[in-house]
Short mmCIF file of N, CA and C in Angstrom, two decimals:
data_model
loop_
_atom_site.label_atom_id
_atom_site.label_comp_id
_atom_site.label_asym_id
_atom_site.label_seq_id
_atom_site.Cartn_x
_atom_site.Cartn_y
_atom_site.Cartn_z
N MET A 983 18.54 58.36 95.71
CA MET A 983 19.76 57.99 96.37
C MET A 983 20.78 59.10 96.15
N PRO A 984 21.43 59.62 97.20
CA PRO A 984 22.41 60.67 97.02
C PRO A 984 23.56 60.18 96.15
N ALA A 985 24.15 61.10 95.38
CA ALA A 985 25.21 60.73 94.43
C ALA A 985 26.38 60.05 95.12
N GLU A 986 26.74 60.49 96.35
CA GLU A 986 27.92 59.91 96.99
C GLU A 986 27.69 58.48 97.47
N THR A 987 26.42 58.03 97.61
CA THR A 987 26.18 56.65 98.04
C THR A 987 25.73 55.76 96.89
N ARG A 988 25.43 56.35 95.74
CA ARG A 988 24.98 55.56 94.60
C ARG A 988 26.18 54.81 94.03
N PRO A 989 26.05 53.49 93.82
CA PRO A 989 27.19 52.75 93.24
C PRO A 989 27.40 53.17 91.80
N PRO A 990 28.64 53.19 91.35
CA PRO A 990 28.88 53.50 89.95
C PRO A 990 28.29 52.42 89.05
N GLU A 991 28.08 52.74 87.77
CA GLU A 991 27.43 51.81 86.86
C GLU A 991 28.42 50.86 86.19
N ASN A 992 29.60 50.70 86.74
CA ASN A 992 30.58 49.82 86.13
C ASN A 992 30.73 48.50 86.88
N GLY A 993 29.80 48.19 87.76
CA GLY A 993 29.83 46.91 88.46
C GLY A 993 30.71 46.91 89.69
N THR A 994 31.03 48.07 90.25
CA THR A 994 31.85 48.11 91.45
C THR A 994 31.16 48.95 92.52
N VAL A 995 31.53 48.71 93.74
CA VAL A 995 31.12 49.55 94.85
C VAL A 995 32.39 49.93 95.58
N PRO A 996 32.38 51.06 96.30
CA PRO A 996 33.61 51.48 96.97
C PRO A 996 34.19 50.35 97.81
N GLY A 997 35.46 50.03 97.56
CA GLY A 997 36.16 49.02 98.35
C GLY A 997 35.94 47.59 97.91
N GLN A 998 35.01 47.33 96.99
CA GLN A 998 34.74 45.96 96.55
C GLN A 998 34.36 45.96 95.08
N ASP A 999 34.84 44.97 94.37
CA ASP A 999 34.46 44.86 92.98
C ASP A 999 33.40 43.77 92.81
N ALA A 1000 32.85 43.70 91.61
CA ALA A 1000 31.78 42.73 91.35
C ALA A 1000 32.27 41.29 91.53
N ASP A 1001 33.55 41.04 91.21
CA ASP A 1001 34.09 39.68 91.38
C ASP A 1001 34.02 39.24 92.85
N THR A 1002 34.47 40.14 93.73
CA THR A 1002 34.45 39.84 95.16
C THR A 1002 33.03 39.66 95.66
N LEU A 1003 32.14 40.56 95.24
CA LEU A 1003 30.75 40.47 95.69
C LEU A 1003 30.08 39.20 95.18
N LEU A 1004 30.39 38.81 93.95
CA LEU A 1004 29.79 37.59 93.40
C LEU A 1004 30.32 36.36 94.14
N ALA A 1005 31.60 36.36 94.47
CA ALA A 1005 32.17 35.24 95.23
C ALA A 1005 31.50 35.13 96.59
N ARG A 1006 31.28 36.26 97.24
CA ARG A 1006 30.59 36.24 98.54
C ARG A 1006 29.13 35.82 98.37
N THR A 1007 28.51 36.24 97.28
CA THR A 1007 27.12 35.85 97.00
C THR A 1007 27.04 34.34 96.82
N ALA A 1008 28.03 33.76 96.15
CA ALA A 1008 28.05 32.31 95.93
C ALA A 1008 28.09 31.55 97.25
N ARG A 1009 28.63 32.19 98.28
CA ARG A 1009 28.69 31.56 99.60
C ARG A 1009 27.42 31.86 100.42
N GLY A 1010 26.43 32.51 99.79
CA GLY A 1010 25.16 32.77 100.46
C GLY A 1010 25.10 34.09 101.21
N ASP A 1011 26.05 34.98 101.00
CA ASP A 1011 26.10 36.27 101.68
C ASP A 1011 25.06 37.21 101.06
N GLU A 1012 23.94 37.39 101.76
CA GLU A 1012 22.85 38.21 101.24
C GLU A 1012 23.24 39.67 101.13
N ARG A 1013 24.02 40.18 102.06
CA ARG A 1013 24.45 41.59 102.00
C ARG A 1013 25.33 41.82 100.77
N ALA A 1014 26.19 40.87 100.46
CA ALA A 1014 27.02 40.99 99.26
C ALA A 1014 26.14 41.02 98.02
N PHE A 1015 25.09 40.19 98.01
CA PHE A 1015 24.19 40.21 96.86
C PHE A 1015 23.46 41.54 96.75
N GLU A 1016 23.05 42.12 97.88
CA GLU A 1016 22.41 43.45 97.84
C GLU A 1016 23.34 44.47 97.19
N LEU A 1017 24.61 44.46 97.60
CA LEU A 1017 25.58 45.40 97.03
C LEU A 1017 25.82 45.11 95.55
N LEU A 1018 25.90 43.83 95.20
CA LEU A 1018 26.08 43.44 93.81
C LEU A 1018 24.87 43.88 92.98
N TYR A 1019 23.70 43.66 93.52
CA TYR A 1019 22.46 44.06 92.86
C TYR A 1019 22.49 45.55 92.56
N ASP A 1020 22.82 46.34 93.58
CA ASP A 1020 22.88 47.79 93.40
C ASP A 1020 23.91 48.19 92.34
N ALA A 1021 25.01 47.45 92.29
CA ALA A 1021 26.09 47.79 91.37
C ALA A 1021 25.78 47.41 89.93
N VAL A 1022 25.04 46.32 89.71
CA VAL A 1022 24.87 45.82 88.34
C VAL A 1022 23.46 46.03 87.77
N ALA A 1023 22.50 46.40 88.58
CA ALA A 1023 21.12 46.53 88.10
C ALA A 1023 21.00 47.52 86.95
N ALA A 1024 21.65 48.67 87.06
CA ALA A 1024 21.53 49.69 86.01
C ALA A 1024 22.15 49.22 84.68
N PRO A 1025 23.38 48.68 84.68
CA PRO A 1025 23.92 48.22 83.40
C PRO A 1025 23.12 47.04 82.81
N VAL A 1026 22.63 46.15 83.67
CA VAL A 1026 21.82 45.02 83.18
C VAL A 1026 20.53 45.55 82.56
N HIS A 1027 19.90 46.49 83.24
CA HIS A 1027 18.65 47.07 82.71
C HIS A 1027 18.92 47.81 81.41
N GLY A 1028 20.04 48.52 81.33
CA GLY A 1028 20.36 49.23 80.10
C GLY A 1028 20.53 48.29 78.91
N LEU A 1029 21.22 47.18 79.14
CA LEU A 1029 21.39 46.20 78.08
C LEU A 1029 20.04 45.59 77.69
N ALA A 1030 19.25 45.21 78.69
CA ALA A 1030 17.93 44.62 78.42
C ALA A 1030 17.06 45.61 77.64
N ARG A 1031 17.12 46.86 78.00
CA ARG A 1031 16.30 47.88 77.34
C ARG A 1031 16.72 48.03 75.87
N ARG A 1032 18.03 47.98 75.61
CA ARG A 1032 18.50 48.09 74.23
C ARG A 1032 18.05 46.89 73.39
N VAL A 1033 18.01 45.70 74.00
CA VAL A 1033 17.66 44.50 73.24
C VAL A 1033 16.15 44.36 73.08
N VAL A 1034 15.39 44.50 74.17
CA VAL A 1034 13.95 44.23 74.07
C VAL A 1034 13.13 45.47 73.73
N ARG A 1035 13.68 46.65 73.94
CA ARG A 1035 13.07 47.94 73.60
C ARG A 1035 11.90 48.34 74.50
N ASP A 1036 11.12 47.41 74.98
CA ASP A 1036 9.94 47.72 75.80
C ASP A 1036 10.38 47.92 77.26
N PRO A 1037 10.07 49.09 77.86
CA PRO A 1037 10.54 49.37 79.23
C PRO A 1037 10.06 48.35 80.26
N ALA A 1038 8.79 47.98 80.22
CA ALA A 1038 8.27 47.03 81.20
C ALA A 1038 8.92 45.66 81.03
N MET A 1039 9.09 45.25 79.80
CA MET A 1039 9.72 43.96 79.53
C MET A 1039 11.19 44.00 79.97
N ALA A 1040 11.86 45.12 79.77
CA ALA A 1040 13.25 45.26 80.19
C ALA A 1040 13.37 45.12 81.71
N GLU A 1041 12.40 45.67 82.43
CA GLU A 1041 12.40 45.53 83.89
C GLU A 1041 12.24 44.07 84.29
N GLU A 1042 11.34 43.35 83.61
CA GLU A 1042 11.14 41.94 83.90
C GLU A 1042 12.41 41.14 83.62
N VAL A 1043 13.05 41.42 82.49
CA VAL A 1043 14.29 40.72 82.15
C VAL A 1043 15.35 41.01 83.20
N THR A 1044 15.45 42.26 83.63
CA THR A 1044 16.43 42.64 84.65
C THR A 1044 16.22 41.83 85.92
N GLN A 1045 14.98 41.73 86.36
CA GLN A 1045 14.69 40.96 87.57
C GLN A 1045 15.03 39.49 87.38
N GLU A 1046 14.68 38.93 86.21
CA GLU A 1046 14.99 37.53 85.94
C GLU A 1046 16.50 37.29 85.98
N VAL A 1047 17.26 38.22 85.40
CA VAL A 1047 18.72 38.09 85.37
C VAL A 1047 19.27 38.11 86.79
N LEU A 1048 18.82 39.06 87.59
CA LEU A 1048 19.36 39.18 88.94
C LEU A 1048 18.97 37.99 89.82
N ILE A 1049 17.81 37.44 89.59
CA ILE A 1049 17.42 36.22 90.31
C ILE A 1049 18.33 35.07 89.88
N GLU A 1050 18.59 34.99 88.57
CA GLU A 1050 19.47 33.94 88.09
C GLU A 1050 20.88 34.10 88.65
N VAL A 1051 21.35 35.34 88.76
CA VAL A 1051 22.68 35.58 89.35
C VAL A 1051 22.71 35.06 90.78
N TRP A 1052 21.68 35.34 91.55
CA TRP A 1052 21.61 34.87 92.94
C TRP A 1052 21.63 33.34 92.99
N ARG A 1053 20.80 32.73 92.13
CA ARG A 1053 20.67 31.27 92.15
C ARG A 1053 21.88 30.54 91.59
N SER A 1054 22.56 31.15 90.64
CA SER A 1054 23.64 30.42 89.98
C SER A 1054 25.02 31.02 90.23
N ALA A 1055 25.16 31.82 91.25
CA ALA A 1055 26.44 32.45 91.56
C ALA A 1055 27.56 31.43 91.73
N THR A 1056 27.22 30.25 92.21
CA THR A 1056 28.25 29.22 92.42
C THR A 1056 28.82 28.71 91.10
N ARG A 1057 28.13 28.94 89.99
CA ARG A 1057 28.61 28.47 88.69
C ARG A 1057 29.59 29.44 88.04
N TYR A 1058 29.73 30.63 88.62
CA TYR A 1058 30.65 31.61 88.05
C TYR A 1058 32.09 31.11 88.18
N ASP A 1059 32.83 31.17 87.08
CA ASP A 1059 34.23 30.74 87.06
C ASP A 1059 35.09 31.95 86.73
N PRO A 1060 35.79 32.50 87.74
CA PRO A 1060 36.60 33.70 87.50
C PRO A 1060 37.69 33.48 86.46
N GLY A 1061 38.06 32.25 86.20
CA GLY A 1061 39.06 31.97 85.20
C GLY A 1061 38.59 32.21 83.78
N ARG A 1062 37.28 32.34 83.59
CA ARG A 1062 36.72 32.53 82.24
C ARG A 1062 36.36 33.97 81.94
N GLY A 1063 36.54 34.86 82.92
CA GLY A 1063 36.24 36.27 82.69
C GLY A 1063 35.75 36.93 83.96
N SER A 1064 35.50 38.22 83.86
CA SER A 1064 35.08 38.98 85.03
C SER A 1064 33.63 38.67 85.40
N ALA A 1065 33.29 38.97 86.63
CA ALA A 1065 31.91 38.78 87.10
C ALA A 1065 30.95 39.64 86.28
N MET A 1066 31.38 40.87 85.98
CA MET A 1066 30.52 41.77 85.22
C MET A 1066 30.25 41.19 83.83
N ALA A 1067 31.27 40.64 83.19
CA ALA A 1067 31.08 40.04 81.86
C ALA A 1067 30.14 38.84 81.96
N TRP A 1068 30.29 38.03 83.00
CA TRP A 1068 29.42 36.86 83.20
C TRP A 1068 27.97 37.29 83.37
N ILE A 1069 27.76 38.32 84.19
CA ILE A 1069 26.41 38.82 84.44
C ILE A 1069 25.81 39.41 83.17
N MET A 1070 26.60 40.18 82.43
CA MET A 1070 26.08 40.80 81.21
C MET A 1070 25.80 39.75 80.13
N THR A 1071 26.55 38.65 80.14
CA THR A 1071 26.27 37.55 79.21
C THR A 1071 24.92 36.92 79.54
N ILE A 1072 24.67 36.71 80.83
CA ILE A 1072 23.36 36.19 81.25
C ILE A 1072 22.27 37.16 80.82
N ALA A 1073 22.50 38.45 81.02
CA ALA A 1073 21.51 39.46 80.66
C ALA A 1073 21.23 39.44 79.16
N HIS A 1074 22.28 39.36 78.36
CA HIS A 1074 22.09 39.34 76.91
C HIS A 1074 21.29 38.11 76.48
N ARG A 1075 21.65 36.96 77.03
CA ARG A 1075 20.92 35.73 76.68
C ARG A 1075 19.45 35.83 77.05
N ARG A 1076 19.19 36.30 78.26
CA ARG A 1076 17.79 36.43 78.72
C ARG A 1076 17.02 37.39 77.83
N ALA A 1077 17.63 38.52 77.49
CA ALA A 1077 16.95 39.52 76.67
C ALA A 1077 16.66 38.97 75.27
N VAL A 1078 17.63 38.30 74.69
CA VAL A 1078 17.43 37.72 73.36
C VAL A 1078 16.36 36.64 73.41
N ASP A 1079 16.40 35.80 74.44
CA ASP A 1079 15.36 34.78 74.61
C ASP A 1079 13.98 35.41 74.69
N ARG A 1080 13.87 36.52 75.42
CA ARG A 1080 12.57 37.20 75.56
C ARG A 1080 12.10 37.72 74.21
N VAL A 1081 13.00 38.31 73.43
CA VAL A 1081 12.62 38.81 72.11
C VAL A 1081 12.15 37.66 71.23
N ARG A 1082 12.88 36.56 71.26
CA ARG A 1082 12.49 35.40 70.44
C ARG A 1082 11.13 34.86 70.87
N ARG A 1083 10.91 34.78 72.18
CA ARG A 1083 9.62 34.29 72.69
C ARG A 1083 8.49 35.20 72.23
N GLU A 1084 8.70 36.50 72.33
CA GLU A 1084 7.66 37.46 71.93
C GLU A 1084 7.39 37.37 70.43
N GLN A 1085 8.46 37.21 69.64
CA GLN A 1085 8.27 37.08 68.19
C GLN A 1085 7.50 35.81 67.86
N SER A 1086 7.84 34.72 68.53
CA SER A 1086 7.14 33.45 68.29
C SER A 1086 5.67 33.58 68.66
N ALA A 1087 5.41 34.22 69.79
CA ALA A 1087 4.01 34.40 70.21
C ALA A 1087 3.26 35.24 69.19
N GLY A 1088 3.91 36.29 68.70
CA GLY A 1088 3.27 37.14 67.69
C GLY A 1088 2.99 36.39 66.41
N GLU A 1089 3.94 35.54 66.00
CA GLU A 1089 3.74 34.74 64.79
C GLU A 1089 2.61 33.74 64.98
N ARG A 1090 2.52 33.12 66.18
CA ARG A 1090 1.41 32.19 66.44
C ARG A 1090 0.07 32.92 66.38
N GLU A 1091 0.03 34.12 66.96
CA GLU A 1091 -1.22 34.89 66.93
C GLU A 1091 -1.59 35.27 65.50
N ALA A 1092 -0.58 35.64 64.69
CA ALA A 1092 -0.85 36.01 63.30
C ALA A 1092 -1.37 34.80 62.52
N ARG A 1093 -0.78 33.63 62.76
CA ARG A 1093 -1.26 32.42 62.08
C ARG A 1093 -2.70 32.11 62.51
N ALA A 1094 -2.96 32.26 63.80
CA ALA A 1094 -4.32 31.99 64.29
C ALA A 1094 -5.30 32.97 63.68
N ALA A 1095 -4.90 34.23 63.53
CA ALA A 1095 -5.78 35.24 62.95
C ALA A 1095 -6.06 34.93 61.47
N ARG A 1096 -5.07 34.40 60.77
CA ARG A 1096 -5.26 34.04 59.36
C ARG A 1096 -6.29 32.93 59.20
N HIS A 1097 -6.35 32.05 60.21
CA HIS A 1097 -7.29 30.93 60.14
C HIS A 1097 -8.70 31.35 60.54
N GLY A 1098 -8.85 32.57 61.02
CA GLY A 1098 -10.16 33.09 61.36
C GLY A 1098 -10.53 32.85 62.81
N PRO A 1099 -11.52 33.62 63.29
CA PRO A 1099 -11.94 33.47 64.68
C PRO A 1099 -12.60 32.12 64.90
N GLY A 1100 -12.32 31.55 66.03
CA GLY A 1100 -12.94 30.28 66.40
C GLY A 1100 -12.30 29.08 65.76
N ALA A 1101 -11.30 29.31 64.88
CA ALA A 1101 -10.63 28.18 64.24
C ALA A 1101 -9.73 27.49 65.26
N ALA A 1102 -9.77 26.20 65.25
CA ALA A 1102 -8.95 25.42 66.19
C ALA A 1102 -7.49 25.50 65.76
N PRO A 1103 -6.60 25.65 66.72
CA PRO A 1103 -5.18 25.66 66.35
C PRO A 1103 -4.78 24.30 65.78
N ASP A 1104 -3.82 24.33 64.90
CA ASP A 1104 -3.35 23.11 64.25
C ASP A 1104 -1.92 22.83 64.73
N PRO A 1105 -1.77 22.08 65.86
CA PRO A 1105 -0.43 21.84 66.39
C PRO A 1105 0.47 21.09 65.43
N VAL A 1106 -0.09 20.17 64.65
CA VAL A 1106 0.73 19.42 63.69
C VAL A 1106 1.24 20.37 62.61
N GLY A 1107 0.35 21.21 62.10
CA GLY A 1107 0.74 22.19 61.08
C GLY A 1107 1.80 23.15 61.61
N GLU A 1108 1.64 23.58 62.86
CA GLU A 1108 2.62 24.49 63.45
C GLU A 1108 3.98 23.81 63.61
N ARG A 1109 3.98 22.53 64.02
CA ARG A 1109 5.25 21.81 64.16
C ARG A 1109 5.93 21.64 62.81
N VAL A 1110 5.13 21.34 61.79
CA VAL A 1110 5.70 21.19 60.44
C VAL A 1110 6.28 22.52 59.98
N GLU A 1111 5.54 23.61 60.20
CA GLU A 1111 6.02 24.93 59.81
C GLU A 1111 7.32 25.29 60.54
N THR A 1112 7.36 25.00 61.84
CA THR A 1112 8.57 25.27 62.63
C THR A 1112 9.73 24.43 62.11
N ARG A 1113 9.47 23.16 61.83
CA ARG A 1113 10.52 22.28 61.32
C ARG A 1113 11.04 22.79 59.98
N LEU A 1114 10.14 23.25 59.12
CA LEU A 1114 10.56 23.78 57.82
C LEU A 1114 11.41 25.05 58.00
N GLU A 1115 11.03 25.90 58.95
CA GLU A 1115 11.82 27.10 59.22
C GLU A 1115 13.22 26.72 59.71
N HIS A 1116 13.29 25.71 60.60
CA HIS A 1116 14.58 25.26 61.11
C HIS A 1116 15.44 24.71 59.97
N GLU A 1117 14.79 23.96 59.06
CA GLU A 1117 15.52 23.40 57.91
C GLU A 1117 16.07 24.52 57.03
N ARG A 1118 15.27 25.57 56.81
CA ARG A 1118 15.75 26.71 56.01
C ARG A 1118 16.97 27.34 56.65
N VAL A 1119 16.92 27.52 57.97
CA VAL A 1119 18.06 28.12 58.68
C VAL A 1119 19.28 27.21 58.56
N ARG A 1120 19.09 25.90 58.76
CA ARG A 1120 20.21 24.95 58.64
C ARG A 1120 20.80 24.98 57.22
N ARG A 1121 19.91 25.01 56.22
CA ARG A 1121 20.38 25.05 54.83
C ARG A 1121 21.18 26.32 54.59
N CYS A 1122 20.69 27.45 55.09
CA CYS A 1122 21.39 28.72 54.90
C CYS A 1122 22.70 28.75 55.68
N LEU A 1123 22.72 28.16 56.88
CA LEU A 1123 23.98 28.08 57.62
C LEU A 1123 25.01 27.28 56.82
N GLY A 1124 24.52 26.30 56.06
CA GLY A 1124 25.40 25.49 55.23
C GLY A 1124 26.05 26.27 54.09
N THR A 1125 25.50 27.44 53.75
CA THR A 1125 26.08 28.25 52.68
C THR A 1125 27.24 29.11 53.19
N LEU A 1126 27.40 29.19 54.50
CA LEU A 1126 28.48 30.01 55.07
C LEU A 1126 29.80 29.25 55.00
N THR A 1127 30.88 30.00 55.08
CA THR A 1127 32.18 29.33 55.20
C THR A 1127 32.22 28.67 56.57
N ARG A 1128 33.14 27.72 56.75
CA ARG A 1128 33.24 27.03 58.04
C ARG A 1128 33.50 28.03 59.17
N LEU A 1129 34.38 28.99 58.92
CA LEU A 1129 34.73 29.97 59.95
C LEU A 1129 33.55 30.89 60.28
N GLN A 1130 32.79 31.30 59.25
CA GLN A 1130 31.61 32.13 59.50
C GLN A 1130 30.58 31.35 60.30
N ARG A 1131 30.32 30.12 59.87
CA ARG A 1131 29.31 29.28 60.53
C ARG A 1131 29.70 29.04 61.99
N GLU A 1132 30.97 28.76 62.24
CA GLU A 1132 31.44 28.51 63.59
C GLU A 1132 31.25 29.75 64.46
N SER A 1133 31.61 30.91 63.95
CA SER A 1133 31.50 32.16 64.72
C SER A 1133 30.04 32.51 64.99
N VAL A 1134 29.20 32.43 63.97
CA VAL A 1134 27.77 32.76 64.12
C VAL A 1134 27.11 31.78 65.08
N THR A 1135 27.41 30.50 64.95
CA THR A 1135 26.80 29.48 65.81
C THR A 1135 27.20 29.68 67.26
N LEU A 1136 28.47 29.94 67.51
CA LEU A 1136 28.92 30.15 68.89
C LEU A 1136 28.26 31.39 69.50
N ALA A 1137 28.11 32.44 68.70
CA ALA A 1137 27.53 33.68 69.23
C ALA A 1137 26.03 33.56 69.43
N TYR A 1138 25.31 33.09 68.42
CA TYR A 1138 23.85 33.13 68.49
C TYR A 1138 23.23 31.92 69.17
N TYR A 1139 23.82 30.77 68.99
CA TYR A 1139 23.26 29.59 69.64
C TYR A 1139 23.97 29.29 70.96
N GLY A 1140 25.23 29.66 71.03
CA GLY A 1140 26.00 29.44 72.26
C GLY A 1140 25.91 30.61 73.22
N GLY A 1141 25.46 31.78 72.73
CA GLY A 1141 25.32 32.94 73.59
C GLY A 1141 26.64 33.58 73.99
N HIS A 1142 27.69 33.35 73.20
CA HIS A 1142 29.00 33.89 73.53
C HIS A 1142 29.18 35.29 72.95
N THR A 1143 29.98 36.11 73.62
CA THR A 1143 30.32 37.45 73.14
C THR A 1143 31.39 37.32 72.05
N TYR A 1144 31.67 38.45 71.34
CA TYR A 1144 32.74 38.45 70.34
C TYR A 1144 34.05 37.97 70.94
N ARG A 1145 34.38 38.51 72.11
CA ARG A 1145 35.65 38.14 72.75
C ARG A 1145 35.69 36.66 73.09
N GLU A 1146 34.59 36.14 73.62
CA GLU A 1146 34.55 34.71 73.97
C GLU A 1146 34.69 33.85 72.71
N VAL A 1147 34.00 34.24 71.64
CA VAL A 1147 34.12 33.49 70.39
C VAL A 1147 35.56 33.55 69.90
N ALA A 1148 36.17 34.73 69.98
CA ALA A 1148 37.57 34.88 69.54
C ALA A 1148 38.49 33.95 70.32
N GLU A 1149 38.27 33.87 71.63
CA GLU A 1149 39.09 32.96 72.45
C GLU A 1149 38.84 31.51 72.06
N LEU A 1150 37.58 31.16 71.84
CA LEU A 1150 37.24 29.78 71.53
C LEU A 1150 37.81 29.32 70.18
N VAL A 1151 37.81 30.24 69.20
CA VAL A 1151 38.29 29.84 67.87
C VAL A 1151 39.75 30.23 67.64
N GLY A 1152 40.34 30.94 68.61
CA GLY A 1152 41.75 31.31 68.50
C GLY A 1152 42.01 32.35 67.43
N ALA A 1153 41.13 33.35 67.34
CA ALA A 1153 41.28 34.41 66.33
C ALA A 1153 41.09 35.77 67.00
N PRO A 1154 41.62 36.83 66.40
CA PRO A 1154 41.41 38.17 66.96
C PRO A 1154 39.92 38.55 66.93
N ALA A 1155 39.49 39.33 67.92
CA ALA A 1155 38.08 39.74 68.00
C ALA A 1155 37.63 40.47 66.74
N SER A 1156 38.52 41.30 66.15
CA SER A 1156 38.15 42.03 64.94
C SER A 1156 37.87 41.06 63.78
N THR A 1157 38.62 39.99 63.70
CA THR A 1157 38.40 38.98 62.66
C THR A 1157 37.06 38.29 62.89
N VAL A 1158 36.77 37.97 64.14
CA VAL A 1158 35.50 37.32 64.47
C VAL A 1158 34.33 38.24 64.11
N ARG A 1159 34.45 39.52 64.45
CA ARG A 1159 33.39 40.48 64.11
C ARG A 1159 33.15 40.50 62.59
N THR A 1160 34.23 40.53 61.84
CA THR A 1160 34.09 40.56 60.37
C THR A 1160 33.44 39.28 59.86
N ARG A 1161 33.89 38.13 60.37
CA ARG A 1161 33.28 36.85 59.98
C ARG A 1161 31.79 36.85 60.27
N MET A 1162 31.44 37.31 61.48
CA MET A 1162 30.04 37.28 61.87
C MET A 1162 29.21 38.24 61.02
N ARG A 1163 29.74 39.44 60.79
CA ARG A 1163 29.01 40.41 59.97
C ARG A 1163 28.75 39.84 58.58
N ASP A 1164 29.81 39.31 57.96
CA ASP A 1164 29.66 38.73 56.62
C ASP A 1164 28.72 37.53 56.63
N GLY A 1165 28.84 36.70 57.66
CA GLY A 1165 27.96 35.54 57.78
C GLY A 1165 26.50 35.92 57.94
N ILE A 1166 26.25 36.93 58.75
CA ILE A 1166 24.87 37.37 58.99
C ILE A 1166 24.28 37.97 57.72
N ILE A 1167 25.09 38.72 56.97
CA ILE A 1167 24.60 39.28 55.70
C ILE A 1167 24.23 38.14 54.75
N ARG A 1168 25.08 37.12 54.68
CA ARG A 1168 24.78 35.98 53.80
C ARG A 1168 23.52 35.24 54.27
N LEU A 1169 23.39 35.06 55.59
CA LEU A 1169 22.18 34.40 56.12
C LEU A 1169 20.94 35.21 55.78
N ARG A 1170 21.00 36.51 55.99
CA ARG A 1170 19.86 37.38 55.73
C ARG A 1170 19.45 37.27 54.27
N ASP A 1171 20.45 37.29 53.36
CA ASP A 1171 20.14 37.18 51.93
C ASP A 1171 19.55 35.82 51.60
N CYS A 1172 20.10 34.76 52.18
CA CYS A 1172 19.62 33.40 51.91
C CYS A 1172 18.19 33.22 52.42
N LEU A 1173 17.91 33.77 53.61
CA LEU A 1173 16.58 33.61 54.20
C LEU A 1173 15.56 34.59 53.61
N GLY A 1174 16.05 35.57 52.86
CA GLY A 1174 15.14 36.56 52.27
C GLY A 1174 14.57 37.52 53.29
N VAL A 1175 15.36 37.81 54.34
CA VAL A 1175 14.92 38.73 55.38
C VAL A 1175 15.16 40.15 54.92
N ASP A 1176 14.16 41.02 55.11
CA ASP A 1176 14.33 42.44 54.75
C ASP A 1176 15.30 43.08 55.71
N ARG A 1177 16.07 44.03 55.22
CA ARG A 1177 17.04 44.74 56.07
C ARG A 1177 16.36 45.83 56.86
#
């Protein structure tokens, strides 16, 4: 694509911003979605690539995100932030979900390998193990201060950005970052996760 026709990577196209294009997309305007796609595909892919690391998987995540944007454009609320921020939040959630899914699959395969070839999977044992892991996380979350727990929970389970968490808890973004950093360090130590 020639440089003069390539959309910039900041979510805008000449004469229209991502907010306008997303609003038109919500009304079913396919041309607006094409322009939006061209404008946001590179930043979405970049974020996905940073999170999942695998190029092929990042491409899959990018496609999933853009399909979700098309399908759920009507849910975008401009009062809660820019279209680009909304799209990048979707991208971050999808990428993190993919990493978690891949890790879970790898752990299941490792457990199956420990039981030997031909061993039948033990769904009850796996559920118990998962439940115990969830209990450990809940117990460790309980060791955090209320403010740390609230910030970490909103970010990791709610999928909110630092800024969104700051708005939700009524604190400066720098304070939220510090709370989350300290909370994550405490969680890592409690769970015995290697750095």
